């Protein structure tokens, strides 16, 4: 950058000297004086420019020697010279850069810890509300459905048993009608027997003295037929009572069975409805959980990538450390410039401190292709690993 | 029982990233800030693998490698160099000093874990 400027100044000064000589030949002493004065002013300007900050002792020495000679002799440190300024400024630069490195390191360490914490928490969150939990709920619901269905089936079995009991009661009711008929038959037989006993008593009366014994028998038969008739009536009455009770029992049982059937049916519907509601809820939970899990996985991947990218700090620190070391080296040399400043040697030694490919590239004036995470491991998908 | 891995790096953030990666994979982690610190911490410890930077203050990675190979308990402990150094010369130097693998930063955590699982002592 400074080389062309240096050349321009040298050429400018040389041209002015040539102009002065040409004027001396063509315009006598006036032209010569004019040309020499112009050249003198320009020489002063040249020295002034070369002492400006930013041009440095190296350039000043270049201006005094031939540009193609790399070895230069340092200017003695003048109280207000460039050497003095750089001696004061370089250590400051080094310290400021070092401080920036420390602050970045601290900040990146904190960032890394926070990102890692976020990643850990996300992983734990997935563990709690993930698909496994949903599957567990699904399993519980299925087991619940099976248990409740078993209960409904037991109730239905009980209902069937009650139906069978009712059928038996109905059969029993049929028997009571038969019994009523039989008791009516008993009453009719008793009535016939009574009539026979009456006829026997009449016939005994016709036989007078001889029929006395027969009259007693006929009287007893009559009494027996009366008792039989009375017992038949009692049996009929009892059978009617039993039949009535049976009828009431059957009616109540039928009503109860109907109510029970309705309750069981309703319970079945309710159970099914609750199970479906649970299943809907689980499906919805599962979908939401699946979405959450996808988002979570994406965020975790992003954090993982971020953690890789945060490694840039280590590379930046390495590069800045090299710069700091070189600043300190230059500062030390400026304090004690006893040896010659050999630019080539200095640059070689600086290059030997480099660790990254981009440092070497920059050193040789090439475009730096960073190995940093943005262009390195994360994009190419593989780290540079060598096994020995 | 979890294997113990020592990370030797002067960068706290890098140590943290490596430690997190290893913790997640179920390894115990020991940290040292440079070669000298590592040599001091290795006394009386059982370490199954080491991951070491190259450029560090006090004792650099290559010197650490040479030093640790003189310790009877760590003569054959696998050491992975994790560094920004990508030059072949440095790699050869590391290999000659006893490194088992050379990983250039930045590294992908899963690939570092593959290298670790390949080399870690049973």
XYZ file of C-alpha atoms in Angstrom, chain A residues 86-270:
185
model
C 4.518 2.851 18.914
C 6.378 1.881 22.096
C 3.617 3.504 24.076
C 0.723 2.347 21.897
C 1.658 -1.258 21.083
C 1.522 -2.567 24.677
C -1.833 -0.804 25.047
C -3.162 -2.501 21.918
C -1.894 -5.834 23.190
C -3.563 -5.383 26.573
C -6.835 -4.162 25.060
C -6.922 -7.086 22.640
C -6.094 -9.497 25.445
C -8.886 -8.004 27.549
C -11.327 -8.386 24.628
C -10.242 -12.039 24.336
C -10.909 -12.651 28.039
C -14.317 -10.982 27.885
C -15.302 -12.986 24.802
C -14.097 -16.187 26.450
C -16.174 -15.482 29.554
C -19.264 -14.571 27.544
C -18.966 -17.626 25.296
C -18.428 -19.900 28.314
C -21.640 -18.532 29.852
C -23.509 -18.849 26.541
C -22.324 -22.435 26.128
C -23.466 -23.290 29.658
C -26.878 -21.734 29.046
C -27.390 -23.452 25.714
C -26.339 -26.756 27.232
C -28.773 -26.192 30.110
C -31.591 -25.438 27.651
C -30.777 -28.599 25.726
C -30.829 -30.678 28.921
C -34.165 -29.205 30.042
C -35.707 -29.781 26.622
C -34.584 -33.402 26.711
C -36.134 -33.855 30.177
C -39.370 -32.175 29.009
C -39.630 -34.619 26.125
C -39.130 -37.470 28.575
C -42.163 -36.324 30.598
C -44.687 -35.365 27.903
C -43.492 -37.394 24.994
C -45.012 -40.209 23.031
C -44.110 -42.739 25.735
C -46.377 -40.982 28.244
C -49.197 -40.868 25.692
C -48.771 -44.543 24.958
C -48.899 -45.254 28.679
C -52.221 -43.368 28.992
C -53.552 -45.234 25.946
C -52.644 -48.513 27.605
C -54.354 -47.512 30.873
C -57.512 -46.565 28.959
C -57.500 -49.886 27.135
C -57.139 -51.760 30.413
C -59.949 -49.638 31.936
C -62.189 -50.372 28.951
C -61.534 -54.102 29.316
C -62.344 -54.030 33.060
C -65.534 -52.003 32.590
C -66.676 -54.244 29.739
C -66.201 -57.248 32.046
C -68.424 -55.591 34.659
C -71.140 -54.900 32.063
C -70.917 -58.508 30.894
C -71.316 -59.714 34.521
C -74.404 -57.508 34.923
C -75.830 -58.902 31.677
C -75.163 -62.450 32.926
C -77.003 -61.613 36.173
C -79.885 -60.235 34.103
C -80.060 -63.475 32.135
C -80.134 -65.482 35.396
C -82.986 -63.307 36.619
C -84.862 -64.007 33.357
C -84.476 -67.727 33.910
C -85.784 -67.324 37.481
C -88.813 -65.468 36.110
C -89.501 -68.286 33.663
C -89.496 -70.742 36.559
C -91.870 -68.497 38.494
C -94.198 -68.430 35.495
C -94.105 -72.241 35.362
C -94.942 -72.286 39.077
C -97.859 -69.955 38.385
C -99.135 -72.534 35.866
C -99.065 -75.193 38.594
C -101.240 -73.062 40.913
C -104.040 -73.002 38.306
C -103.883 -76.772 38.179
C -103.977 -76.946 41.973
C -107.062 -74.678 41.994
C -108.827 -77.017 39.579
C -107.870 -80.026 41.744
C -109.207 -78.317 44.906
C -112.455 -77.559 43.038
C -112.623 -81.259 42.145
C -112.161 -82.075 45.847
C -115.083 -79.742 46.672
C -117.266 -81.410 44.010
C -116.365 -84.919 45.308
C -117.190 -83.780 48.865
C -120.522 -82.446 47.658
C -121.308 -85.748 45.867
C -120.256 -87.725 48.938
C -122.525 -85.551 51.090
C -125.414 -86.286 48.739
C -124.649 -90.020 48.860
C -124.520 -89.908 52.681
C -127.902 -88.154 52.694
C -129.409 -90.855 50.470
C -127.842 -93.539 52.706
C -129.426 -91.915 55.787
C -132.855 -91.919 54.053
C -132.445 -95.562 53.119
C -131.379 -96.356 56.718
C -134.543 -94.686 58.008
C -136.597 -96.868 55.703
C -134.999 -99.975 57.253
C -136.038 -98.781 60.766
C -134.419 -100.746 63.585
C -132.122 -102.634 61.188
C -130.926 -99.452 59.526
C -129.851 -97.698 62.800
C -126.192 -98.728 62.458
C -126.137 -97.800 58.789
C -127.642 -94.361 59.661
C -124.699 -93.723 62.045
C -122.236 -94.628 59.223
C -124.088 -92.403 56.780
C -123.969 -89.542 59.300
C -120.200 -89.951 59.760
C -119.694 -90.094 55.975
C -121.675 -86.891 55.724
C -119.496 -85.221 58.370
C -116.397 -86.363 56.476
C -117.737 -84.979 53.214
C -118.472 -81.669 54.962
C -114.926 -81.544 56.254
C -113.584 -82.507 52.839
C -115.596 -79.739 51.227
C -114.423 -77.263 53.817
C -110.771 -78.357 53.356
C -111.145 -78.099 49.555
C -112.394 -74.521 49.986
C -109.458 -73.719 52.248
C -107.038 -75.224 49.698
C -108.570 -73.165 46.929
C -108.336 -70.057 49.069
C -104.656 -70.717 49.894
C -103.812 -71.482 46.285
C -105.431 -68.212 45.268
C -103.344 -66.384 47.865
C -100.157 -68.094 46.680
C -101.055 -67.385 43.066
C -101.606 -63.738 43.920
C -98.270 -63.483 45.706
C -96.589 -65.236 42.788
C -98.243 -62.867 40.367
C -97.095 -59.836 42.372
C -93.562 -61.220 42.662
C -93.421 -61.908 38.933
C -94.716 -58.447 38.076
C -92.176 -56.787 40.373
C -89.385 -59.016 39.046
C -90.333 -58.166 35.480
C -90.370 -54.454 36.279
C -87.032 -54.725 38.089
C -85.529 -56.733 35.205
C -86.719 -54.100 32.734
C -85.248 -51.281 34.857
C -82.035 -53.296 35.293
C -81.767 -53.902 31.541
C -82.232 -50.187 30.919
C -79.553 -49.330 33.547
C -77.088 -51.879 32.114
C -77.683 -50.573 28.613
C -77.234 -46.999 29.778
C -74.082 -47.999 31.730
C -72.720 -49.655 28.570
C -73.379 -46.509 26.534
C -71.884 -44.266 29.241
